[in-house]
mmCIF file of C-alpha atoms and ligand atoms in Angstrom:
data_model
loop_
_atom_site.group_PDB
_atom_site.id
_atom_site.type_symbol
_atom_site.label_atom_id
_atom_site.label_comp_id
_atom_site.label_asym_id
_atom_site.label_seq_id
_atom_site.Cartn_x
_atom_site.Cartn_y
_atom_site.Cartn_z
ATOM 1 C CA MET A 1 -23.546 7.308 0.219
ATOM 2 C CA GLN A 2 -25.275 4.545 2.196
ATOM 3 C CA ASP A 3 -23.881 1.072 2.486
ATOM 4 C CA GLU A 4 -26.753 -1.383 2.237
ATOM 5 C CA GLY A 5 -26.967 -3.889 5.049
ATOM 6 C CA VAL A 6 -24.949 -2.338 7.829
ATOM 7 C CA GLY A 7 -26.155 1.252 7.813
ATOM 8 C CA ARG A 8 -22.543 2.390 7.785
ATOM 9 C CA THR A 9 -21.547 5.239 5.534
ATOM 10 C CA ILE A 10 -18.525 5.899 3.381
ATOM 11 C CA SER A 11 -17.723 9.092 5.099
ATOM 12 C CA TYR A 12 -15.766 10.473 2.169
ATOM 13 C CA ASP A 13 -15.901 8.940 -1.237
ATOM 14 C CA PHE A 14 -13.209 10.183 -3.532
ATOM 15 C CA LYS A 15 -13.034 7.352 -5.978
ATOM 16 C CA PRO A 16 -10.690 8.655 -8.702
ATOM 17 C CA GLY A 17 -12.625 8.924 -11.949
ATOM 18 C CA ARG A 18 -12.078 7.421 -15.296
ATOM 19 C CA GLU A 19 -10.717 10.738 -16.680
ATOM 20 C CA SER A 20 -7.764 10.952 -14.220
ATOM 21 C CA PHE A 21 -7.031 7.209 -14.662
ATOM 22 C CA LEU A 22 -6.931 7.697 -18.418
ATOM 23 C CA ALA A 23 -4.785 10.808 -18.199
ATOM 24 C CA GLU A 24 -2.309 9.044 -15.857
ATOM 25 C CA VAL A 25 -2.056 6.010 -18.120
ATOM 26 C CA LEU A 26 -1.535 8.072 -21.260
ATOM 27 C CA ILE A 27 1.172 10.181 -19.578
ATOM 28 C CA GLY A 28 2.952 7.054 -18.221
ATOM 29 C CA LEU A 29 2.867 5.168 -21.523
ATOM 30 C CA ARG A 30 4.284 8.168 -23.446
ATOM 31 C CA LYS A 31 7.430 8.400 -21.249
ATOM 32 C CA PRO A 32 10.673 7.011 -22.786
ATOM 33 C CA GLN A 33 10.697 4.457 -20.011
ATOM 34 C CA LYS A 34 7.011 3.542 -20.027
ATOM 35 C CA GLU A 35 5.369 3.374 -16.647
ATOM 36 C CA LEU A 36 2.061 2.944 -14.902
ATOM 37 C CA PRO A 37 1.168 4.016 -11.340
ATOM 38 C CA SER A 38 1.185 1.031 -9.035
ATOM 39 C CA ARG A 39 -1.784 2.289 -6.984
ATOM 40 C CA TYR A 40 -4.019 1.205 -9.909
ATOM 41 C CA PHE A 41 -3.201 -2.439 -9.130
ATOM 42 C CA TYR A 42 -5.965 -2.490 -6.566
ATOM 43 C CA ASP A 43 -9.265 -3.041 -8.388
ATOM 44 C CA GLU A 44 -11.432 -5.851 -7.016
ATOM 45 C CA ARG A 45 -9.412 -8.640 -8.640
ATOM 46 C CA GLY A 46 -6.153 -6.853 -7.907
ATOM 47 C CA SER A 47 -6.999 -6.569 -4.203
ATOM 48 C CA HIS A 48 -7.980 -10.191 -4.134
ATOM 49 C CA LEU A 49 -4.693 -11.220 -5.865
ATOM 50 C CA PHE A 50 -2.734 -9.067 -3.383
ATOM 51 C CA GLU A 51 -4.447 -10.992 -0.499
ATOM 52 C CA ARG A 52 -3.229 -14.176 -2.151
ATOM 53 C CA ILE A 53 0.327 -12.809 -2.387
ATOM 54 C CA CYS A 54 0.129 -12.155 1.346
ATOM 55 C CA GLU A 55 -0.531 -15.779 1.937
ATOM 56 C CA LEU A 56 2.514 -16.966 -0.082
ATOM 57 C CA GLU A 57 5.435 -18.670 1.572
ATOM 58 C CA GLU A 58 7.897 -16.544 -0.367
ATOM 59 C CA TYR A 59 6.208 -13.159 0.409
ATOM 60 C CA TYR A 60 7.616 -12.828 3.963
ATOM 61 C CA ILE A 61 6.300 -9.307 4.789
ATOM 62 C CA PRO A 62 2.838 -10.011 6.252
ATOM 63 C CA ARG A 63 4.004 -13.014 8.280
ATOM 64 C CA ILE A 64 6.946 -11.280 9.820
ATOM 65 C CA GLU A 65 5.043 -8.112 10.457
ATOM 66 C CA ALA A 66 2.247 -9.967 12.163
ATOM 67 C CA SER A 67 4.762 -11.808 14.385
ATOM 68 C CA ILE A 68 6.359 -8.456 15.383
ATOM 69 C CA MET A 69 2.933 -6.996 16.128
ATOM 70 C CA GLN A 70 1.996 -10.054 18.159
ATOM 71 C CA ALA A 71 5.170 -10.116 20.134
ATOM 72 C CA HIS A 72 5.180 -6.386 21.083
ATOM 73 C CA ILE A 73 1.532 -5.263 20.960
ATOM 74 C CA LYS A 74 1.366 -4.584 24.749
ATOM 75 C CA GLU A 75 4.360 -2.255 24.534
ATOM 76 C CA MET A 76 2.931 -0.582 21.445
ATOM 77 C CA ALA A 77 -0.450 -0.077 23.169
ATOM 78 C CA GLU A 78 1.382 1.484 26.143
ATOM 79 C CA LEU A 79 3.348 3.888 23.959
ATOM 80 C CA ILE A 80 0.240 4.827 21.997
ATOM 81 C CA GLY A 81 -1.852 5.444 25.045
ATOM 82 C CA PRO A 82 -5.641 5.806 25.543
ATOM 83 C CA HIS A 83 -8.375 7.968 23.788
ATOM 84 C CA VAL A 84 -6.740 7.836 20.398
ATOM 85 C CA LEU A 85 -8.147 8.476 16.964
ATOM 86 C CA LEU A 86 -6.618 5.769 14.811
ATOM 87 C CA ILE A 87 -6.204 6.402 11.065
ATOM 88 C CA GLU A 88 -5.048 3.651 8.765
ATOM 89 C CA TYR A 89 -3.676 4.591 5.328
ATOM 90 C CA GLY A 90 -4.212 1.863 2.722
ATOM 91 C CA SER A 91 -6.305 -0.264 5.055
ATOM 92 C CA GLY A 92 -6.849 -3.097 2.465
ATOM 93 C CA ASN A 93 -8.633 -5.998 4.206
ATOM 94 C CA CYS A 94 -8.106 -4.422 7.638
ATOM 95 C CA GLU A 95 -6.506 -7.609 8.797
ATOM 96 C CA LYS A 96 -3.362 -5.971 10.382
ATOM 97 C CA VAL A 97 -5.176 -3.331 12.362
ATOM 98 C CA ARG A 98 -6.982 -5.946 14.433
ATOM 99 C CA PHE A 99 -4.008 -6.160 16.812
ATOM 100 C CA LEU A 100 -4.456 -2.488 17.525
ATOM 101 C CA LEU A 101 -8.279 -2.610 17.723
ATOM 102 C CA ASP A 102 -8.003 -5.459 20.211
ATOM 103 C CA HIS A 103 -5.326 -3.828 22.454
ATOM 104 C CA LEU A 104 -5.653 -0.055 22.371
ATOM 105 C CA HIS A 105 -7.182 1.420 25.508
ATOM 106 C CA ASN A 106 -10.437 3.387 25.013
ATOM 107 C CA LEU A 107 -10.024 3.856 21.291
ATOM 108 C CA VAL A 108 -12.134 6.864 20.239
ATOM 109 C CA ALA A 109 -12.627 5.893 16.518
ATOM 110 C CA TYR A 110 -10.991 4.153 13.638
ATOM 111 C CA ILE A 111 -10.717 5.666 10.175
ATOM 112 C CA PRO A 112 -9.710 3.191 7.444
ATOM 113 C CA ILE A 113 -8.645 4.931 4.242
ATOM 114 C CA ASP A 114 -8.362 2.901 1.004
ATOM 115 C CA ILE A 115 -8.720 3.462 -2.712
ATOM 116 C CA SER A 116 -10.577 0.121 -3.222
ATOM 117 C CA ARG A 117 -14.194 1.081 -2.486
ATOM 118 C CA GLU A 118 -15.582 -2.504 -2.762
ATOM 119 C CA GLN A 119 -13.135 -3.884 -0.294
ATOM 120 C CA LEU A 120 -13.562 -0.868 2.088
ATOM 121 C CA LEU A 121 -17.297 -1.464 2.189
ATOM 122 C CA GLN A 122 -16.908 -5.166 2.700
ATOM 123 C CA VAL A 123 -14.423 -4.872 5.587
ATOM 124 C CA THR A 124 -16.327 -2.079 7.313
ATOM 125 C CA LYS A 125 -19.313 -4.408 7.332
ATOM 126 C CA GLU A 126 -17.264 -7.148 8.923
ATOM 127 C CA LEU A 127 -15.674 -4.839 11.495
ATOM 128 C CA ALA A 128 -19.174 -3.543 12.400
ATOM 129 C CA SER A 129 -20.306 -6.954 13.380
ATOM 130 C CA GLU A 130 -17.054 -7.899 15.114
ATOM 131 C CA TYR A 131 -16.556 -4.591 16.957
ATOM 132 C CA PRO A 132 -20.134 -3.339 17.446
ATOM 133 C CA LYS A 133 -19.076 -0.570 19.771
ATOM 134 C CA LEU A 134 -16.270 0.806 17.648
ATOM 135 C CA GLU A 135 -16.869 4.038 15.779
ATOM 136 C CA VAL A 136 -15.649 3.488 12.236
ATOM 137 C CA HIS A 137 -15.499 6.134 9.517
ATOM 138 C CA PRO A 138 -14.358 4.589 6.228
ATOM 139 C CA VAL A 139 -12.814 6.971 3.723
ATOM 140 C CA CYS A 140 -12.479 5.999 0.045
ATOM 141 C CA ALA A 141 -9.540 8.038 -1.212
ATOM 142 C CA ASP A 142 -6.102 7.969 -2.635
ATOM 143 C CA TYR A 143 -4.170 8.691 0.566
ATOM 144 C CA LEU A 144 -1.647 10.768 -1.382
ATOM 145 C CA SER A 145 -4.292 13.326 -2.154
ATOM 146 C CA SER A 146 -5.600 15.729 0.479
ATOM 147 C CA PHE A 147 -9.095 15.453 1.932
ATOM 148 C CA ASP A 148 -10.887 16.360 5.185
ATOM 149 C CA LEU A 149 -11.014 13.742 7.818
ATOM 150 C CA PRO A 150 -14.332 12.833 9.476
ATOM 151 C CA ALA A 151 -14.679 14.071 13.034
ATOM 152 C CA PRO A 152 -15.287 11.373 15.753
ATOM 153 C CA LYS A 153 -18.165 11.847 18.223
ATOM 154 C CA ARG A 154 -15.972 11.667 21.337
ATOM 155 C CA PRO A 155 -13.000 13.942 22.214
ATOM 156 C CA THR A 156 -9.605 12.668 21.083
ATOM 157 C CA GLU A 157 -6.339 12.933 23.033
ATOM 158 C CA ARG A 158 -4.195 12.317 20.003
ATOM 159 C CA VAL A 159 -4.170 11.129 16.439
ATOM 160 C CA VAL A 160 -2.208 8.018 15.568
ATOM 161 C CA VAL A 161 -1.554 7.016 11.983
ATOM 162 C CA TYR A 162 -0.986 3.303 11.175
ATOM 163 C CA PHE A 163 0.738 2.558 7.960
ATOM 164 C CA PRO A 164 1.660 -1.117 7.862
ATOM 165 C CA GLY A 165 3.024 -3.572 5.232
ATOM 166 C CA SER A 166 5.836 -1.349 4.063
ATOM 167 C CA THR A 167 3.512 0.399 1.653
ATOM 168 C CA ILE A 168 5.837 3.391 2.171
ATOM 169 C CA GLY A 169 8.289 1.343 -0.001
ATOM 170 C CA ASN A 170 5.984 1.818 -3.025
ATOM 171 C CA LEU A 171 6.717 5.489 -3.019
ATOM 172 C CA ASP A 172 9.944 7.006 -4.518
ATOM 173 C CA LEU A 173 12.110 8.703 -1.945
ATOM 174 C CA ILE A 174 10.895 12.270 -2.450
ATOM 175 C CA PRO A 175 7.190 11.411 -2.507
ATOM 176 C CA ALA A 176 7.876 9.170 0.482
ATOM 177 C CA LYS A 177 9.224 12.133 2.404
ATOM 178 C CA HIS A 178 6.366 14.310 1.298
ATOM 179 C CA PHE A 179 3.922 11.599 2.416
ATOM 180 C CA LEU A 180 5.576 11.539 5.888
ATOM 181 C CA GLU A 181 5.276 15.310 6.049
ATOM 182 C CA HIS A 182 1.597 15.049 5.208
ATOM 183 C CA VAL A 183 1.143 12.427 7.918
ATOM 184 C CA ALA A 184 2.953 14.712 10.377
ATOM 185 C CA SER A 185 0.498 17.441 9.623
ATOM 186 C CA VAL A 186 -2.438 15.098 10.107
ATOM 187 C CA CYS A 187 -0.984 13.855 13.401
ATOM 188 C CA GLY A 188 -0.539 17.305 14.938
ATOM 189 C CA THR A 189 2.029 17.909 17.628
ATOM 190 C CA ALA A 190 0.875 15.253 20.043
ATOM 191 C CA GLY A 191 0.407 12.592 17.314
ATOM 192 C CA ALA A 192 2.376 9.523 16.298
ATOM 193 C CA LEU A 193 2.956 7.141 13.370
ATOM 194 C CA LEU A 194 3.219 3.399 13.627
ATOM 195 C CA ILE A 195 4.726 2.203 10.379
ATOM 196 C CA GLY A 196 5.986 -1.020 8.844
ATOM 197 C CA VAL A 197 9.211 -0.647 6.941
ATOM 198 C CA ASP A 198 10.868 -3.363 4.924
ATOM 199 C CA LEU A 199 14.617 -3.689 5.384
ATOM 200 C CA LYS A 200 17.540 -4.542 3.031
ATOM 201 C CA LYS A 201 18.360 -8.157 2.827
ATOM 202 C CA ASP A 202 19.784 -10.928 0.615
ATOM 203 C CA PRO A 203 18.580 -10.085 -2.925
ATOM 204 C CA ALA A 204 17.773 -13.814 -3.424
ATOM 205 C CA VAL A 205 15.059 -13.509 -0.748
ATOM 206 C CA LEU A 206 13.627 -10.477 -2.460
ATOM 207 C CA HIS A 207 13.837 -12.186 -5.816
ATOM 208 C CA SER A 208 11.596 -15.082 -4.644
ATOM 209 C CA ALA A 209 9.241 -12.721 -2.832
ATOM 210 C CA TYR A 210 8.381 -10.930 -6.037
ATOM 211 C CA ASN A 211 8.757 -13.987 -8.299
ATOM 212 C CA ASP A 212 6.600 -16.558 -6.540
ATOM 213 C CA LYS A 213 6.418 -20.117 -7.952
ATOM 214 C CA GLU A 214 2.621 -20.107 -8.290
ATOM 215 C CA GLY A 215 2.715 -16.960 -10.467
ATOM 216 C CA ILE A 216 0.354 -14.931 -8.302
ATOM 217 C CA THR A 217 2.588 -11.842 -8.408
ATOM 218 C CA ALA A 218 2.779 -12.149 -12.212
ATOM 219 C CA ALA A 219 -1.045 -12.332 -12.354
ATOM 220 C CA PHE A 220 -1.241 -9.278 -10.033
ATOM 221 C CA ASN A 221 1.112 -7.395 -12.291
ATOM 222 C CA LEU A 222 -0.667 -8.349 -15.495
ATOM 223 C CA ASN A 223 -4.107 -7.540 -13.974
ATOM 224 C CA LEU A 224 -3.167 -3.861 -14.377
ATOM 225 C CA LEU A 225 -3.288 -4.250 -18.181
ATOM 226 C CA GLN A 226 -6.615 -6.080 -17.885
ATOM 227 C CA ARG A 227 -8.043 -3.310 -15.755
ATOM 228 C CA ILE A 228 -6.866 -0.771 -18.352
ATOM 229 C CA ASN A 229 -8.536 -2.835 -21.117
ATOM 230 C CA ARG A 230 -11.792 -3.059 -19.166
ATOM 231 C CA GLU A 231 -12.046 0.420 -17.742
ATOM 232 C CA LEU A 232 -10.394 2.480 -20.463
ATOM 233 C CA ASP A 233 -11.413 0.392 -23.488
ATOM 234 C CA CYS A 234 -7.842 -0.482 -24.392
ATOM 235 C CA ASP A 235 -6.615 -3.592 -26.245
ATOM 236 C CA PHE A 236 -3.519 -4.915 -24.492
ATOM 237 C CA GLN A 237 -2.907 -8.517 -25.370
ATOM 238 C CA LEU A 238 -1.920 -10.011 -22.021
ATOM 239 C CA GLU A 239 -0.233 -13.009 -23.474
ATOM 240 C CA TRP A 240 2.328 -10.806 -25.072
ATOM 241 C CA PHE A 241 3.578 -9.209 -21.865
ATOM 242 C CA GLN A 242 5.636 -10.959 -19.201
ATOM 243 C CA HIS A 243 6.084 -10.240 -15.526
ATOM 244 C CA TYR A 244 9.654 -9.351 -14.703
ATOM 245 C CA ALA A 245 10.803 -8.331 -11.170
ATOM 246 C CA PHE A 246 14.312 -7.828 -9.833
ATOM 247 C CA TYR A 247 16.205 -6.149 -7.036
ATOM 248 C CA ASN A 248 18.148 -3.046 -8.081
ATOM 249 C CA PRO A 249 20.820 -2.722 -5.392
ATOM 250 C CA ARG A 250 22.019 0.672 -6.547
ATOM 251 C CA GLU A 251 18.564 2.146 -5.954
ATOM 252 C CA SER A 252 17.682 -0.190 -3.058
ATOM 253 C CA ARG A 253 14.433 -1.180 -4.647
ATOM 254 C CA VAL A 254 12.620 -4.153 -6.222
ATOM 255 C CA GLU A 255 11.312 -3.017 -9.588
ATOM 256 C CA MET A 256 8.334 -4.743 -11.277
ATOM 257 C CA HIS A 257 7.961 -4.467 -14.994
ATOM 258 C CA LEU A 258 5.823 -5.942 -17.783
ATOM 259 C CA VAL A 259 8.040 -6.820 -20.796
ATOM 260 C CA SER A 260 6.717 -6.850 -24.284
ATOM 261 C CA GLN A 261 7.351 -10.156 -25.921
ATOM 262 C CA ARG A 262 7.214 -8.835 -29.489
ATOM 263 C CA ASP A 263 6.882 -5.605 -31.513
ATOM 264 C CA GLN A 264 3.255 -4.576 -30.991
ATOM 265 C CA ALA A 265 0.808 -1.713 -30.611
ATOM 266 C CA VAL A 266 -2.109 -0.919 -28.385
ATOM 267 C CA HIS A 267 -4.892 1.586 -28.928
ATOM 268 C CA LEU A 268 -6.088 3.879 -26.204
ATOM 269 C CA ASN A 269 -8.427 6.891 -26.574
ATOM 270 C CA ARG A 270 -7.853 6.944 -30.344
ATOM 271 C CA LYS A 271 -4.077 6.932 -29.847
ATOM 272 C CA THR A 272 -1.661 4.251 -30.823
ATOM 273 C CA ILE A 273 1.125 3.280 -28.434
ATOM 274 C CA SER A 274 3.937 1.122 -29.835
ATOM 275 C CA PHE A 275 6.075 -1.392 -28.003
ATOM 276 C CA ALA A 276 9.317 -2.829 -29.292
ATOM 277 C CA LYS A 277 10.194 -6.427 -28.434
ATOM 278 C CA GLY A 278 11.913 -6.394 -25.028
ATOM 279 C CA GLU A 279 10.572 -2.934 -24.072
ATOM 280 C CA SER A 280 9.130 -2.760 -20.583
ATOM 281 C CA ILE A 281 6.408 -0.912 -18.669
ATOM 282 C CA TRP A 282 7.634 -0.123 -15.184
ATOM 283 C CA THR A 283 4.699 -0.856 -12.891
ATOM 284 C CA GLU A 284 6.067 -0.755 -9.348
ATOM 285 C CA SER A 285 8.984 0.074 -7.088
ATOM 286 C CA SER A 286 9.347 -1.406 -3.655
ATOM 287 C CA TYR A 287 12.118 0.363 -1.743
ATOM 288 C CA LYS A 288 14.041 -1.404 0.980
ATOM 289 C CA TYR A 289 15.655 0.725 3.742
ATOM 290 C CA ASN A 290 18.249 0.390 6.366
ATOM 291 C CA LEU A 291 17.379 1.844 9.839
ATOM 292 C CA ASP A 292 19.626 4.932 9.414
ATOM 293 C CA GLU A 293 18.231 5.784 6.028
ATOM 294 C CA PHE A 294 14.723 5.606 7.256
ATOM 295 C CA GLU A 295 15.536 7.594 10.372
ATOM 296 C CA GLN A 296 17.026 10.387 8.277
ATOM 297 C CA MET A 297 13.992 10.558 5.997
ATOM 298 C CA ALA A 298 11.635 10.587 8.925
ATOM 299 C CA ALA A 299 13.697 13.373 10.618
ATOM 300 C CA ALA A 300 13.578 15.427 7.431
ATOM 301 C CA ALA A 301 9.769 15.055 7.532
ATOM 302 C CA GLY A 302 9.545 16.146 11.161
ATOM 303 C CA PHE A 303 9.470 12.820 12.930
ATOM 304 C CA LYS A 304 11.671 11.278 15.594
ATOM 305 C CA VAL A 305 11.975 7.468 15.647
ATOM 306 C CA GLU A 306 11.055 6.571 19.188
ATOM 307 C CA ARG A 307 11.086 2.792 19.034
ATOM 308 C CA VAL A 308 11.948 0.101 16.503
ATOM 309 C CA TRP A 309 10.830 -3.544 16.692
ATOM 310 C CA MET A 310 12.372 -6.207 14.391
ATOM 311 C CA ASP A 311 12.358 -9.873 13.773
ATOM 312 C CA GLU A 312 15.389 -11.964 14.647
ATOM 313 C CA ARG A 313 16.817 -11.879 11.115
ATOM 314 C CA GLN A 314 16.190 -8.102 10.899
ATOM 315 C CA TRP A 315 14.248 -8.451 7.655
ATOM 316 C CA PHE A 316 11.431 -6.202 8.643
ATOM 317 C CA SER A 317 10.801 -3.380 11.131
ATOM 318 C CA VAL A 318 7.755 -1.905 12.814
ATOM 319 C CA GLN A 319 8.666 1.678 13.931
ATOM 320 C CA TYR A 320 6.986 4.089 16.268
ATOM 321 C CA LEU A 321 7.559 7.700 15.295
ATOM 322 C CA VAL A 322 6.609 10.819 17.196
ATOM 323 C CA ILE A 323 6.655 14.429 16.149
ATOM 324 C CA ARG A 324 9.975 16.128 16.807
HETATM 325 C C1 AVI B 401 1.694 -3.180 -1.033
HETATM 326 N N1 AVI B 401 3.151 -3.260 -1.236
HETATM 327 C C2 AVI B 401 3.845 -3.011 -0.007
HETATM 328 C C3 AVI B 401 3.556 -4.534 -1.879
HETATM 329 C C4 AVI B 401 5.128 -4.542 -2.008
HETATM 330 O O1 AVI B 401 5.748 -5.528 -1.483
HETATM 331 O O2 AVI B 401 5.672 -3.618 -2.603
HETATM 332 C C5 AVI B 401 2.957 -4.758 -3.202
HETATM 333 C C6 AVI B 401 3.474 -6.016 -3.902
HETATM 334 N N2 AVI B 401 3.953 -5.989 -5.152
HETATM 335 C C7 AVI B 401 4.332 -7.215 -5.457
HETATM 336 N N3 AVI B 401 4.150 -8.023 -4.418
HETATM 337 C C8 AVI B 401 3.551 -7.221 -3.454
#
């Protein structure tokens, strides 16, 4: 599929279709604890709202991660080495990868993988003008599914996967381990993973990060219902659902929910789904790790943690993992 304007191509385009979206929504809303998959947050408006979240004072992750990258990029580039094929899972606006694009030696090619096709096309276009010599192969896909990776033109010494932003935290623990196993197989024996992992901290900090004063996170959460209305012809009344996010210390995760403000029903695919007042739809989990927990999970997936960089308060970590 040709992208007008820049002559770049979406190398692989696996935009999930309406049918699988509908099936997942119906399955989720029929569970005793209703739930929706958080990866559907990222339609065009959702991706834009997430960018605004990343600019919020309360949402510390992007700021701290960028400061860690900035402080240690030379050491990271040394560890990663030259002639690398760089793959980014969930590339979003490709903002974070720029540290690597600017510092890696003789980068062979960059493969951004994202589910948001519009954003992927837009940022690929921007990268093409900023890095005219860089070989970029955008892939539109859900990175949890399997797909063939495009082959770069030049030979590659090793594959390095970049997974920033603690997006790993949005996976439950078993899927997170499976995801790491999948990454290990993509990397091959010489490969490595550079990953951002959010750490356990004062729940009050987490509470403000997911309950910002401006209500952007609430809008981001509610946008999922709007997307379902628009794409699946559903009739959620957004004013009767309220954003609710809290840290669950027992499970080490921030949970986001949408709580029904009254008894109500919605209609989807000729089916009626009822909500009692106070009942919630669980829309996202964001797990927070300590270093040992993450190291154990990585080891179980075949990785060895080679290096960890953290901020002074130890709120966030960037970790360099190699195959064991
Ligand atoms: C993308 N992901 C790591 C974010 C997080 O912190 O779990 C998504 C998000 N949800 C609410 N605010 C940000």
